[in-house]
Amino acid sequence: MSYKRIQMYFFLGLLLGAALLTAFLFYPYLGSLVLGVTFAIVFRPIHRKIFRVFGGRAVLSALLSTVLLTIIVLVPLIFFGAELFNEASGLLSLVANGGNGFSHSFAEALHNRLGGIADLSTSDLTSYINQYVGELLRWMVGHLGAVFSGVANIFFSLFLALFSFYYFLKDGHKLREVLIAVSPLADEYDKEVFGKLSSVVNSVIKGSLIVAILQGILTGIGFLIFGVPNPVLWGAVGALAALIPIIGTAIVTLPGVLYLVFVGNLVPALGLLIWSVLLVGTVDNFIRPKLIERGSDIHPFLILLSVLGGVNMFGPMGLVIGPLILSLLFALLHIYQVEFKEYSEGA
């Protein structure tokens, strides 16, 4: 073996070792970094407008974009999370105490309406409601409790995400050029990977997650207006349900309508039904197509699995990391398809 080859292997070993050590160093902050990158990709069109307005001042534009992101996204998210935790905890406490109030009155109304169709007493119905609602709430409170139990860590993670967001806006193009320069792929493929990844991230975040959040917000507002208890909690459930293909928010809004019917509030029940069909449905049928970029659509069921798997593996940050990993896979599959065709044609 030549001395030159020994030098090359030695250098590659050092490079691999340094890369692995760096990955271990960055791993605890992976969620914040990914969140910062994702926000930078999605927020880039707004940042470009700010950049032009302020005459190409990179530092000032990135700083203003960071302040704007904090005001319109992170501050409301903190207040919403706190209210969601309070509602879920309160309802879980109610269910744990036998469901006095909500579940008992709902079960009694359900029993009176169904009459002899189902051979179940009010106490049986109350027990079933407490069981299934309790399981859902225990899952939610357990995950939310894990989030709010480490408030200091949450604020540090958000600060780091904002910090990375600022630098990715300010210096992201430089990092992109470095990665293209060191990549063994041809530059045109590197640029296609970045372009496809950016396109798919925008599609997933805007076309699925943002639409789901909008539908969840509208569901919660509808529940609040028409008198369904715990609107923030069920709005959050509605946002998750919006990711389920075909069924969507109907899995939350229809039980809400039935609840109002069974307790005798027929006019509010009709109002909630109309609200759900017109407003919540409008978001899915008209706003979603405008947000999704052509050629980058991913099946909603895969997005749902990526969200659930991401949360299971990475905690709350997995809400973004999961779809981002899925986006990367689809981007690489697209490049592989192009490369495979070229090799097949050349063979």
Short mmCIF file of C-alpha atoms in Angstrom, two decimals:
data_model
loop_
_atom_site.label_atom_id
_atom_site.label_comp_id
_atom_site.label_asym_id
_atom_site.label_seq_id
_atom_site.Cartn_x
_atom_site.Cartn_y
_atom_site.Cartn_z
CA MET A 1 0.00 0.00 0.00
CA SER A 2 1.42 3.35 -1.04
CA TYR A 3 2.21 6.06 1.50
CA LYS A 4 -0.22 8.40 -0.30
CA ARG A 5 -3.09 5.94 0.18
CA ILE A 6 -2.20 5.51 3.87
CA GLN A 7 -2.35 9.28 4.25
CA MET A 8 -5.75 9.37 2.56
CA TYR A 9 -7.21 6.61 4.79
CA PHE A 10 -5.76 8.24 7.89
CA PHE A 11 -7.27 11.59 6.92
CA LEU A 12 -10.67 10.02 6.16
CA GLY A 13 -10.59 8.29 9.56
CA LEU A 14 -9.85 11.59 11.30
CA LEU A 15 -12.57 13.31 9.30
CA LEU A 16 -15.13 10.63 10.15
CA GLY A 17 -14.16 10.71 13.83
CA ALA A 18 -14.41 14.51 13.96
CA ALA A 19 -17.78 14.39 12.21
CA LEU A 20 -19.12 11.80 14.68
CA LEU A 21 -17.87 13.78 17.69
CA THR A 22 -19.44 16.93 16.28
CA ALA A 23 -22.72 15.06 15.75
CA PHE A 24 -22.64 13.93 19.41
CA LEU A 25 -21.98 17.52 20.48
CA PHE A 26 -24.91 18.85 18.46
CA TYR A 27 -27.34 15.99 19.18
CA PRO A 28 -28.82 17.45 22.42
CA TYR A 29 -29.76 20.56 20.46
CA LEU A 30 -30.97 18.79 17.32
CA GLY A 31 -34.61 19.70 17.92
CA SER A 32 -33.88 23.41 18.27
CA LEU A 33 -31.61 23.45 15.21
CA VAL A 34 -34.15 21.62 13.06
CA LEU A 35 -36.90 23.93 14.27
CA GLY A 36 -34.76 26.95 13.39
CA VAL A 37 -34.01 25.59 9.90
CA THR A 38 -37.67 24.77 9.28
CA PHE A 39 -38.86 28.19 10.37
CA ALA A 40 -36.16 29.78 8.19
CA ILE A 41 -37.34 27.84 5.11
CA VAL A 42 -41.03 28.60 5.67
CA PHE A 43 -40.43 32.23 6.69
CA ARG A 44 -38.02 32.97 3.82
CA PRO A 45 -40.57 34.69 1.49
CA ILE A 46 -41.47 37.19 4.24
CA HIS A 47 -37.80 37.66 5.09
CA ARG A 48 -36.98 38.45 1.46
CA LYS A 49 -39.59 41.23 1.45
CA ILE A 50 -38.16 42.67 4.67
CA PHE A 51 -34.67 42.37 3.16
CA ARG A 52 -35.72 44.40 0.11
CA VAL A 53 -37.56 47.03 2.16
CA PHE A 54 -34.46 47.70 4.27
CA GLY A 55 -32.11 47.92 1.32
CA GLY A 56 -30.36 44.57 1.66
CA ARG A 57 -29.21 45.00 5.27
CA ALA A 58 -28.75 41.36 6.24
CA VAL A 59 -28.32 41.80 10.00
CA LEU A 60 -31.27 44.18 10.45
CA SER A 61 -33.54 42.11 8.19
CA ALA A 62 -32.76 38.86 10.01
CA LEU A 63 -33.27 40.54 13.40
CA LEU A 64 -36.66 41.99 12.40
CA SER A 65 -37.74 38.62 10.96
CA THR A 66 -36.80 36.94 14.26
CA VAL A 67 -38.80 39.49 16.27
CA LEU A 68 -41.78 39.03 13.94
CA LEU A 69 -41.61 35.24 14.24
CA THR A 70 -41.55 35.52 18.04
CA ILE A 71 -44.62 37.77 18.09
CA ILE A 72 -46.82 35.87 15.66
CA VAL A 73 -45.83 32.28 16.44
CA LEU A 74 -43.99 31.58 19.68
CA VAL A 75 -45.78 33.93 22.11
CA PRO A 76 -49.28 32.69 21.14
CA LEU A 77 -47.99 29.11 21.20
CA ILE A 78 -46.82 29.46 24.81
CA PHE A 79 -50.17 30.86 25.99
CA PHE A 80 -52.08 28.24 24.02
CA GLY A 81 -49.98 25.42 25.47
CA ALA A 82 -50.56 26.63 29.02
CA GLU A 83 -54.33 26.88 28.49
CA LEU A 84 -54.42 23.46 26.83
CA PHE A 85 -52.59 21.92 29.78
CA ASN A 86 -55.00 23.56 32.25
CA GLU A 87 -58.11 22.38 30.40
CA ALA A 88 -56.83 18.82 29.95
CA SER A 89 -55.76 18.61 33.61
CA GLY A 90 -59.09 19.99 34.82
CA LEU A 91 -61.13 17.60 32.69
CA LEU A 92 -58.96 14.66 33.73
CA SER A 93 -59.50 15.58 37.38
CA LEU A 94 -63.24 15.71 36.74
CA VAL A 95 -63.22 12.28 35.11
CA ALA A 96 -61.06 10.85 37.90
CA ASN A 97 -63.64 12.04 40.45
CA GLY A 98 -66.40 10.08 38.81
CA GLY A 99 -67.27 12.48 36.01
CA ASN A 100 -69.60 14.62 38.10
CA GLY A 101 -71.12 17.17 35.80
CA PHE A 102 -70.06 16.78 32.20
CA SER A 103 -69.94 13.01 31.63
CA HIS A 104 -72.89 12.22 33.92
CA SER A 105 -75.19 14.84 32.38
CA PHE A 106 -74.14 13.80 28.88
CA ALA A 107 -74.73 10.12 29.69
CA GLU A 108 -78.13 10.93 31.20
CA ALA A 109 -79.16 12.90 28.12
CA LEU A 110 -77.86 10.13 25.87
CA HIS A 111 -79.82 7.52 27.80
CA ASN A 112 -83.02 9.57 27.60
CA ARG A 113 -82.65 10.10 23.85
CA LEU A 114 -81.82 6.51 22.95
CA GLY A 115 -84.52 5.06 25.14
CA GLY A 116 -84.72 1.32 24.64
CA ILE A 117 -82.32 1.12 21.70
CA ALA A 118 -79.40 0.32 23.98
CA ASP A 119 -79.86 -1.66 27.18
CA LEU A 120 -77.52 0.51 29.23
CA SER A 121 -78.17 2.47 32.40
CA THR A 122 -77.00 6.04 32.97
CA SER A 123 -74.29 4.80 35.32
CA ASP A 124 -73.04 2.34 32.67
CA LEU A 125 -72.85 5.09 30.05
CA THR A 126 -71.09 7.39 32.51
CA SER A 127 -68.54 4.67 33.23
CA TYR A 128 -67.85 4.10 29.52
CA ILE A 129 -67.47 7.83 28.85
CA ASN A 130 -65.12 8.24 31.81
CA GLN A 131 -63.04 5.27 30.66
CA TYR A 132 -62.45 6.38 27.07
CA VAL A 133 -62.21 10.11 27.72
CA GLY A 134 -59.91 9.40 30.67
CA GLU A 135 -57.50 7.37 28.52
CA LEU A 136 -57.29 10.18 25.96
CA LEU A 137 -56.77 12.83 28.62
CA ARG A 138 -54.15 10.82 30.51
CA TRP A 139 -52.15 10.50 27.30
CA MET A 140 -52.43 14.23 26.57
CA VAL A 141 -51.66 15.38 30.12
CA GLY A 142 -48.72 12.97 30.32
CA HIS A 143 -47.15 14.43 27.19
CA LEU A 144 -48.05 18.03 28.04
CA GLY A 145 -46.82 17.53 31.60
CA ALA A 146 -43.47 16.37 30.31
CA VAL A 147 -43.29 19.57 28.29
CA PHE A 148 -44.22 21.98 31.08
CA SER A 149 -42.27 20.17 33.81
CA GLY A 150 -39.03 21.52 32.37
CA VAL A 151 -39.94 25.14 31.76
CA ALA A 152 -36.30 26.26 31.83
CA ASN A 153 -35.35 23.69 29.19
CA ILE A 154 -38.30 24.73 27.02
CA PHE A 155 -37.32 28.39 27.10
CA PHE A 156 -33.69 27.53 26.40
CA SER A 157 -34.72 25.36 23.44
CA LEU A 158 -36.93 28.12 22.06
CA PHE A 159 -34.14 30.66 22.53
CA LEU A 160 -31.70 28.39 20.69
CA ALA A 161 -34.26 27.83 17.92
CA LEU A 162 -34.69 31.59 17.51
CA PHE A 163 -30.92 32.07 17.57
CA SER A 164 -30.43 29.45 14.86
CA PHE A 165 -33.36 30.92 12.90
CA TYR A 166 -31.63 34.31 12.91
CA TYR A 167 -28.31 32.91 11.68
CA PHE A 168 -29.88 30.64 9.07
CA LEU A 169 -31.65 33.68 7.61
CA LYS A 170 -28.51 35.81 7.78
CA ASP A 171 -25.85 33.27 6.73
CA GLY A 172 -27.85 30.34 5.36
CA HIS A 173 -26.71 30.96 1.79
CA LYS A 174 -23.06 30.70 2.91
CA LEU A 175 -23.69 27.37 4.64
CA ARG A 176 -25.47 26.13 1.52
CA GLU A 177 -22.47 27.04 -0.64
CA VAL A 178 -20.08 25.23 1.73
CA LEU A 179 -22.20 22.06 1.71
CA ILE A 180 -22.40 22.11 -2.08
CA ALA A 181 -18.63 22.59 -2.31
CA VAL A 182 -17.77 19.62 -0.05
CA SER A 183 -20.46 17.27 -1.39
CA PRO A 184 -19.17 14.52 -3.73
CA LEU A 185 -22.33 14.84 -5.85
CA ALA A 186 -22.39 17.08 -8.90
CA ASP A 187 -23.35 20.65 -8.06
CA GLU A 188 -26.58 20.47 -10.06
CA TYR A 189 -27.71 17.48 -7.97
CA ASP A 190 -26.76 19.22 -4.74
CA LYS A 191 -28.83 22.23 -5.76
CA GLU A 192 -31.70 19.96 -6.74
CA VAL A 193 -31.56 18.26 -3.32
CA PHE A 194 -31.72 21.62 -1.56
CA GLY A 195 -34.47 22.87 -3.86
CA LYS A 196 -36.56 19.72 -3.52
CA LEU A 197 -36.07 19.60 0.24
CA SER A 198 -37.11 23.23 0.60
CA SER A 199 -40.14 22.65 -1.62
CA VAL A 200 -41.27 19.56 0.27
CA VAL A 201 -40.72 21.20 3.67
CA ASN A 202 -42.89 24.11 2.57
CA SER A 203 -45.52 21.70 1.30
CA VAL A 204 -45.58 19.66 4.50
CA ILE A 205 -45.47 22.59 6.91
CA LYS A 206 -47.80 24.92 5.02
CA GLY A 207 -50.06 22.46 3.25
CA SER A 208 -50.54 20.07 6.16
CA LEU A 209 -49.42 21.37 9.55
CA ILE A 210 -50.50 25.00 9.12
CA VAL A 211 -53.81 23.91 7.57
CA ALA A 212 -54.31 21.45 10.44
CA ILE A 213 -53.58 24.20 12.98
CA LEU A 214 -56.05 26.54 11.24
CA GLN A 215 -58.72 23.84 11.27
CA GLY A 216 -58.02 23.15 14.93
CA ILE A 217 -58.33 26.85 15.77
CA LEU A 218 -61.63 27.11 13.89
CA THR A 219 -62.89 23.96 15.60
CA GLY A 220 -62.02 25.40 19.01
CA ILE A 221 -63.66 28.75 18.17
CA GLY A 222 -66.79 26.93 17.02
CA PHE A 223 -66.93 24.92 20.24
CA LEU A 224 -66.48 28.13 22.24
CA ILE A 225 -69.23 30.01 20.37
CA PHE A 226 -71.81 27.23 20.50
CA GLY A 227 -71.19 26.12 24.07
CA VAL A 228 -69.19 22.87 23.94
CA PRO A 229 -66.98 22.56 27.07
CA ASN A 230 -63.16 22.75 26.90
CA PRO A 231 -62.85 24.34 23.44
CA VAL A 232 -59.04 24.72 23.56
CA LEU A 233 -58.59 21.03 24.36
CA TRP A 234 -60.89 19.83 21.58
CA GLY A 235 -59.43 22.38 19.18
CA ALA A 236 -56.01 20.79 19.77
CA VAL A 237 -57.50 17.33 19.19
CA GLY A 238 -59.14 18.70 16.04
CA ALA A 239 -55.78 19.95 14.76
CA LEU A 240 -54.32 16.44 15.13
CA ALA A 241 -57.45 14.88 13.59
CA ALA A 242 -57.15 17.22 10.59
CA LEU A 243 -54.08 15.23 9.53
CA ILE A 244 -56.17 12.05 9.18
CA PRO A 245 -57.16 11.55 5.51
CA ILE A 246 -60.88 11.71 4.59
CA ILE A 247 -62.13 11.80 8.21
CA GLY A 248 -60.32 14.94 9.34
CA THR A 249 -61.89 17.23 11.94
CA ALA A 250 -65.26 15.47 11.57
CA ILE A 251 -64.06 12.98 14.18
CA VAL A 252 -64.15 15.87 16.68
CA THR A 253 -66.88 18.17 15.39
CA LEU A 254 -69.56 15.49 14.95
CA PRO A 255 -69.34 14.34 18.60
CA GLY A 256 -69.55 18.03 19.54
CA VAL A 257 -72.73 18.41 17.48
CA LEU A 258 -74.17 15.21 19.00
CA TYR A 259 -73.34 16.45 22.49
CA LEU A 260 -75.34 19.64 21.89
CA VAL A 261 -78.23 17.61 20.46
CA PHE A 262 -78.33 15.23 23.42
CA VAL A 263 -78.30 18.04 26.00
CA GLY A 264 -81.18 19.72 24.17
CA ASN A 265 -79.35 22.63 22.49
CA LEU A 266 -80.65 22.03 18.97
CA VAL A 267 -80.05 25.52 17.53
CA PRO A 268 -76.38 25.64 18.70
CA ALA A 269 -75.98 22.09 17.35
CA LEU A 270 -77.18 23.22 13.93
CA GLY A 271 -74.95 26.29 14.15
CA LEU A 272 -71.88 24.18 14.98
CA LEU A 273 -72.67 21.82 12.10
CA ILE A 274 -72.92 24.71 9.62
CA TRP A 275 -69.76 26.28 11.08
CA SER A 276 -67.84 23.04 10.66
CA VAL A 277 -68.98 22.40 7.09
CA LEU A 278 -68.52 25.96 5.81
CA LEU A 279 -65.50 27.37 7.65
CA VAL A 280 -63.47 24.29 8.60
CA GLY A 281 -64.22 22.67 5.23
CA THR A 282 -63.27 25.84 3.35
CA VAL A 283 -59.77 25.71 4.82
CA ASP A 284 -59.29 22.17 3.53
CA ASN A 285 -60.79 22.70 0.08
CA PHE A 286 -59.60 26.20 -0.83
CA ILE A 287 -56.70 27.29 1.38
CA ARG A 288 -54.74 24.01 1.35
CA PRO A 289 -54.31 23.92 -2.48
CA LYS A 290 -52.96 27.49 -2.42
CA LEU A 291 -50.36 26.62 0.23
CA ILE A 292 -49.14 23.34 -1.26
CA GLU A 293 -46.39 23.75 -3.85
CA ARG A 294 -46.86 21.84 -7.08
CA GLY A 295 -44.86 18.65 -7.42
CA SER A 296 -44.10 18.32 -3.72
CA ASP A 297 -47.31 16.86 -2.32
CA ILE A 298 -46.98 13.99 0.15
CA HIS A 299 -49.87 11.73 1.08
CA PRO A 300 -51.59 13.01 4.26
CA PHE A 301 -51.42 9.57 5.88
CA LEU A 302 -47.62 9.56 5.60
CA ILE A 303 -47.54 13.05 7.09
CA LEU A 304 -49.69 11.88 10.00
CA LEU A 305 -47.36 8.93 10.64
CA SER A 306 -44.32 11.21 10.45
CA VAL A 307 -45.88 13.59 13.00
CA LEU A 308 -46.84 10.80 15.42
CA GLY A 309 -43.51 9.01 14.99
CA GLY A 310 -41.59 12.27 15.35
CA VAL A 311 -43.36 13.16 18.61
CA ASN A 312 -42.78 9.63 19.90
CA MET A 313 -39.04 9.74 19.13
CA PHE A 314 -38.11 13.39 19.69
CA GLY A 315 -40.85 14.76 21.97
CA PRO A 316 -42.68 18.01 21.08
CA MET A 317 -39.97 19.01 18.59
CA GLY A 318 -40.86 15.85 16.65
CA LEU A 319 -43.93 17.67 15.36
CA VAL A 320 -41.50 19.37 12.95
CA ILE A 321 -38.61 16.87 12.89
CA GLY A 322 -40.84 13.98 11.76
CA PRO A 323 -42.16 15.69 8.61
CA LEU A 324 -38.69 17.10 7.94
CA ILE A 325 -37.17 13.61 7.91
CA LEU A 326 -39.97 12.48 5.62
CA SER A 327 -39.27 15.46 3.37
CA LEU A 328 -35.58 14.56 3.21
CA LEU A 329 -36.44 10.97 2.26
CA PHE A 330 -38.68 12.08 -0.60
CA ALA A 331 -36.07 14.56 -1.82
CA LEU A 332 -33.37 11.86 -1.87
CA LEU A 333 -35.72 9.36 -3.54
CA HIS A 334 -36.35 11.89 -6.27
CA ILE A 335 -32.61 12.37 -6.83
CA TYR A 336 -32.08 8.59 -6.77
CA GLN A 337 -34.78 8.18 -9.40
CA VAL A 338 -33.05 10.69 -11.66
CA GLU A 339 -29.64 9.05 -11.14
CA PHE A 340 -31.04 5.53 -11.66
CA LYS A 341 -32.63 6.52 -14.96
CA GLU A 342 -29.35 7.99 -16.19
CA TYR A 343 -27.41 4.85 -15.27
CA SER A 344 -30.08 2.65 -16.89
CA GLU A 345 -30.00 4.65 -20.11
CA GLY A 346 -26.19 4.59 -20.15
CA ALA A 347 -25.99 0.83 -19.59
#
